[in-house]
PDB file of C-alpha atoms in Angstrom:
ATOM      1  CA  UNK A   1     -52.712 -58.966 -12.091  1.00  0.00           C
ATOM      2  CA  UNK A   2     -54.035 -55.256 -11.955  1.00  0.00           C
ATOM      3  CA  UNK A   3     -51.275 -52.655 -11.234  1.00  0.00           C
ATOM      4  CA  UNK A   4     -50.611 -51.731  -7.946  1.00  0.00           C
ATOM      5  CA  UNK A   5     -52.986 -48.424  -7.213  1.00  0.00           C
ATOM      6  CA  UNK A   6     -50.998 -45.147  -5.814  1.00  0.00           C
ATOM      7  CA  UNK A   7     -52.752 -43.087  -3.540  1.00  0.00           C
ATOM      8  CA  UNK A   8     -52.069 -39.229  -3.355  1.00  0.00           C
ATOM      9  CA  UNK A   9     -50.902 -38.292  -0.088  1.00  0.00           C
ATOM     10  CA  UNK A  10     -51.666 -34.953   1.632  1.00  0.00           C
ATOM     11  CA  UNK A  11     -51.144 -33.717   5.198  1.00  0.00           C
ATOM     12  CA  UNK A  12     -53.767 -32.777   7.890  1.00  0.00           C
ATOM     13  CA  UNK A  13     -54.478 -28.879   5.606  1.00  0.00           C
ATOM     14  CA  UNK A  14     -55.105 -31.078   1.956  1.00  0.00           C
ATOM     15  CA  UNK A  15     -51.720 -30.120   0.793  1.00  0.00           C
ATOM     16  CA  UNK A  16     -49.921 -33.038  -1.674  1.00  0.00           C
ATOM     17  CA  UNK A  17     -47.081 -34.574   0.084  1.00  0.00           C
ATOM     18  CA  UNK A  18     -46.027 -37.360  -1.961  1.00  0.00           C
ATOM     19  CA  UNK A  19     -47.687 -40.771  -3.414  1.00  0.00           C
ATOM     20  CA  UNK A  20     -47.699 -44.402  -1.735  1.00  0.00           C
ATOM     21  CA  UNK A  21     -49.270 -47.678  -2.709  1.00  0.00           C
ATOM     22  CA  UNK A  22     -52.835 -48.564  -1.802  1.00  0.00           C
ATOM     23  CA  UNK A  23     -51.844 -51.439   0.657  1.00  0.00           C
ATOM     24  CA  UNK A  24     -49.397 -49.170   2.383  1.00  0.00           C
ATOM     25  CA  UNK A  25     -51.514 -46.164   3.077  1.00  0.00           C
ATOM     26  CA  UNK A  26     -53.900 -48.859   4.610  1.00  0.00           C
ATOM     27  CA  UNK A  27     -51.744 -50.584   7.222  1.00  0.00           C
ATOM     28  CA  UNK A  28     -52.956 -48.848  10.020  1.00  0.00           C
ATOM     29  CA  UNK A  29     -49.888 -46.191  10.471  1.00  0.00           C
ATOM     30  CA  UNK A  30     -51.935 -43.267   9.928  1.00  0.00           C
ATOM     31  CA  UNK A  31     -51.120 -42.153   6.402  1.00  0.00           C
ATOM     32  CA  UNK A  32     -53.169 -39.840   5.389  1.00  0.00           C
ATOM     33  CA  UNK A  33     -54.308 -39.834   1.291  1.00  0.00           C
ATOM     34  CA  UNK A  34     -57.014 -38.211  -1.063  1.00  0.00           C
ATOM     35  CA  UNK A  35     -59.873 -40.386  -1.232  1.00  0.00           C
ATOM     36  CA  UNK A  36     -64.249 -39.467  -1.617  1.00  0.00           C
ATOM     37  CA  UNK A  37     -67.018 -41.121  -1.220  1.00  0.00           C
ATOM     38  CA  UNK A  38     -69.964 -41.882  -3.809  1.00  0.00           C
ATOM     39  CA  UNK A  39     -73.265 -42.645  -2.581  1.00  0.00           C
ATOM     40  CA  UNK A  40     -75.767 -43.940  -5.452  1.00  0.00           C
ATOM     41  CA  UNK A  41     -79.348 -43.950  -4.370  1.00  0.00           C
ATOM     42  CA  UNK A  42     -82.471 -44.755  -6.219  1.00  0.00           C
ATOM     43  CA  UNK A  43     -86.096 -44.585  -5.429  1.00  0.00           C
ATOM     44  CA  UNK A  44     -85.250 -43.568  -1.724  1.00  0.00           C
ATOM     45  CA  UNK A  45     -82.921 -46.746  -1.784  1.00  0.00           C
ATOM     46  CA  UNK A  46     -79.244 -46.670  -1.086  1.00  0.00           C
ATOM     47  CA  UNK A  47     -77.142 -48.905  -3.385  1.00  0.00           C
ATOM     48  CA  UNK A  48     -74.443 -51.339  -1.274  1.00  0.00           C
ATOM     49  CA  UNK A  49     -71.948 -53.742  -2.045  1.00  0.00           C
ATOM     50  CA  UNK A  50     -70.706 -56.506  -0.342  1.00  0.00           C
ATOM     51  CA  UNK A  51     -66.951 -56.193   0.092  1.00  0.00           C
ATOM     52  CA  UNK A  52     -64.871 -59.090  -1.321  1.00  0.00           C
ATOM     53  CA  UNK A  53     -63.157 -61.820   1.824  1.00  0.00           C
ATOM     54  CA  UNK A  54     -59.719 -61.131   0.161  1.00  0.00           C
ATOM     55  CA  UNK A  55     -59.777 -57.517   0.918  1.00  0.00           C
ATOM     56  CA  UNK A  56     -57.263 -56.601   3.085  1.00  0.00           C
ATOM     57  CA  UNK A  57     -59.126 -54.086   5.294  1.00  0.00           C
ATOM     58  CA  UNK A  58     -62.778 -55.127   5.942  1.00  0.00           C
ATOM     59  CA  UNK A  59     -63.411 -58.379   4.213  1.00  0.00           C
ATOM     60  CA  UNK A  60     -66.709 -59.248   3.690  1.00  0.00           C
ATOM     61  CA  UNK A  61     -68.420 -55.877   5.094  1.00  0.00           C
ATOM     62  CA  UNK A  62     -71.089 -53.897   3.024  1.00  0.00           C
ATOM     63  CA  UNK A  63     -69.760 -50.896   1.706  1.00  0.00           C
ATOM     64  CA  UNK A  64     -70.266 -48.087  -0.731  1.00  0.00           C
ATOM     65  CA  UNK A  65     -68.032 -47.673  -4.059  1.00  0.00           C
ATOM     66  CA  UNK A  66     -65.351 -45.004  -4.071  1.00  0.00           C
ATOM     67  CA  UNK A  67     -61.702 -44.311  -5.990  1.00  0.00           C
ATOM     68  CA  UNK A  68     -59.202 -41.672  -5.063  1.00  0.00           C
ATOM     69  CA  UNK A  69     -55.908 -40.160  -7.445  1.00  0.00           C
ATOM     70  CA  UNK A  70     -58.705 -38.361  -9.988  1.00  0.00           C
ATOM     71  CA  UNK A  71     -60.447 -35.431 -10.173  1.00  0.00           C
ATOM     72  CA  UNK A  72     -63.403 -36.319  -8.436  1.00  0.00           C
ATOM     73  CA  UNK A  73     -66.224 -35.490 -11.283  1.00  0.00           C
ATOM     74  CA  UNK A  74     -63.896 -37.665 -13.626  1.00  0.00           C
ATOM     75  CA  UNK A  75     -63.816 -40.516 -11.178  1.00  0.00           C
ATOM     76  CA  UNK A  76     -67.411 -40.317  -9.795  1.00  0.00           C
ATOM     77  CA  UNK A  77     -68.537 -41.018 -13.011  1.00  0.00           C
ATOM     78  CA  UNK A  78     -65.849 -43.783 -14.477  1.00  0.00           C
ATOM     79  CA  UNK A  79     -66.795 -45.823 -10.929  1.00  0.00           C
ATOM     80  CA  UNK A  80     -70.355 -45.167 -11.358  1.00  0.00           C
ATOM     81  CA  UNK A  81     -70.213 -46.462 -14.770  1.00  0.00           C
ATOM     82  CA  UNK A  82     -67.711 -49.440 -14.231  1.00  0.00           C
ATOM     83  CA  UNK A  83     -70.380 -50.413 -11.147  1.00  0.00           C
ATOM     84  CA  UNK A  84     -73.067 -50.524 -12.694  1.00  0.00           C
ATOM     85  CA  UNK A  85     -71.474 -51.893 -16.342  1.00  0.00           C
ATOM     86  CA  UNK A  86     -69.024 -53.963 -15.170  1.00  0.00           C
TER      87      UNK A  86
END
């Protein structure tokens, strides 16, 4: 089983305020946490993936691919890489 992923938590100005797991800065209390976005597109296309049912926010929706807890250069390009190489 993959380690449990921790999140960096800021406050509404971007400023660090601690770390919490994943699955706890998703349960719907409003914690706030560093986190981007990386759209891939191709030929005018935009590349999608279909979210997995076990999920535990969204299952089954399409989605795009994104990591937080990096610097986002470093991490754009491991995800990129691990998406399309997996």
């Amino acid at each position: 089983m993959p380690a449990e992923e921790i999140l960096i938590r800021v406050d509404d100005k971007d400023n660090q305020v601690g770390t919490d797991t994943r699955e706890n800065c998703h349960l719907g209390r409003g914690l706030r946490h560093r986190a981007y976005v990386v759209f891939l597109f191709h030929g005018g296309r935009l590349l999608l993936q279909r979210r997995s049912r076990e999920k535990l926010l969204w299952p089954g929706y399409w989605d795009v691919s994104y990591t937080s807890g990096e610097r986002v250069l470093q991490a754009s390009r491991r995800g990129i890489r691990r998406k399309l190489h997996p």
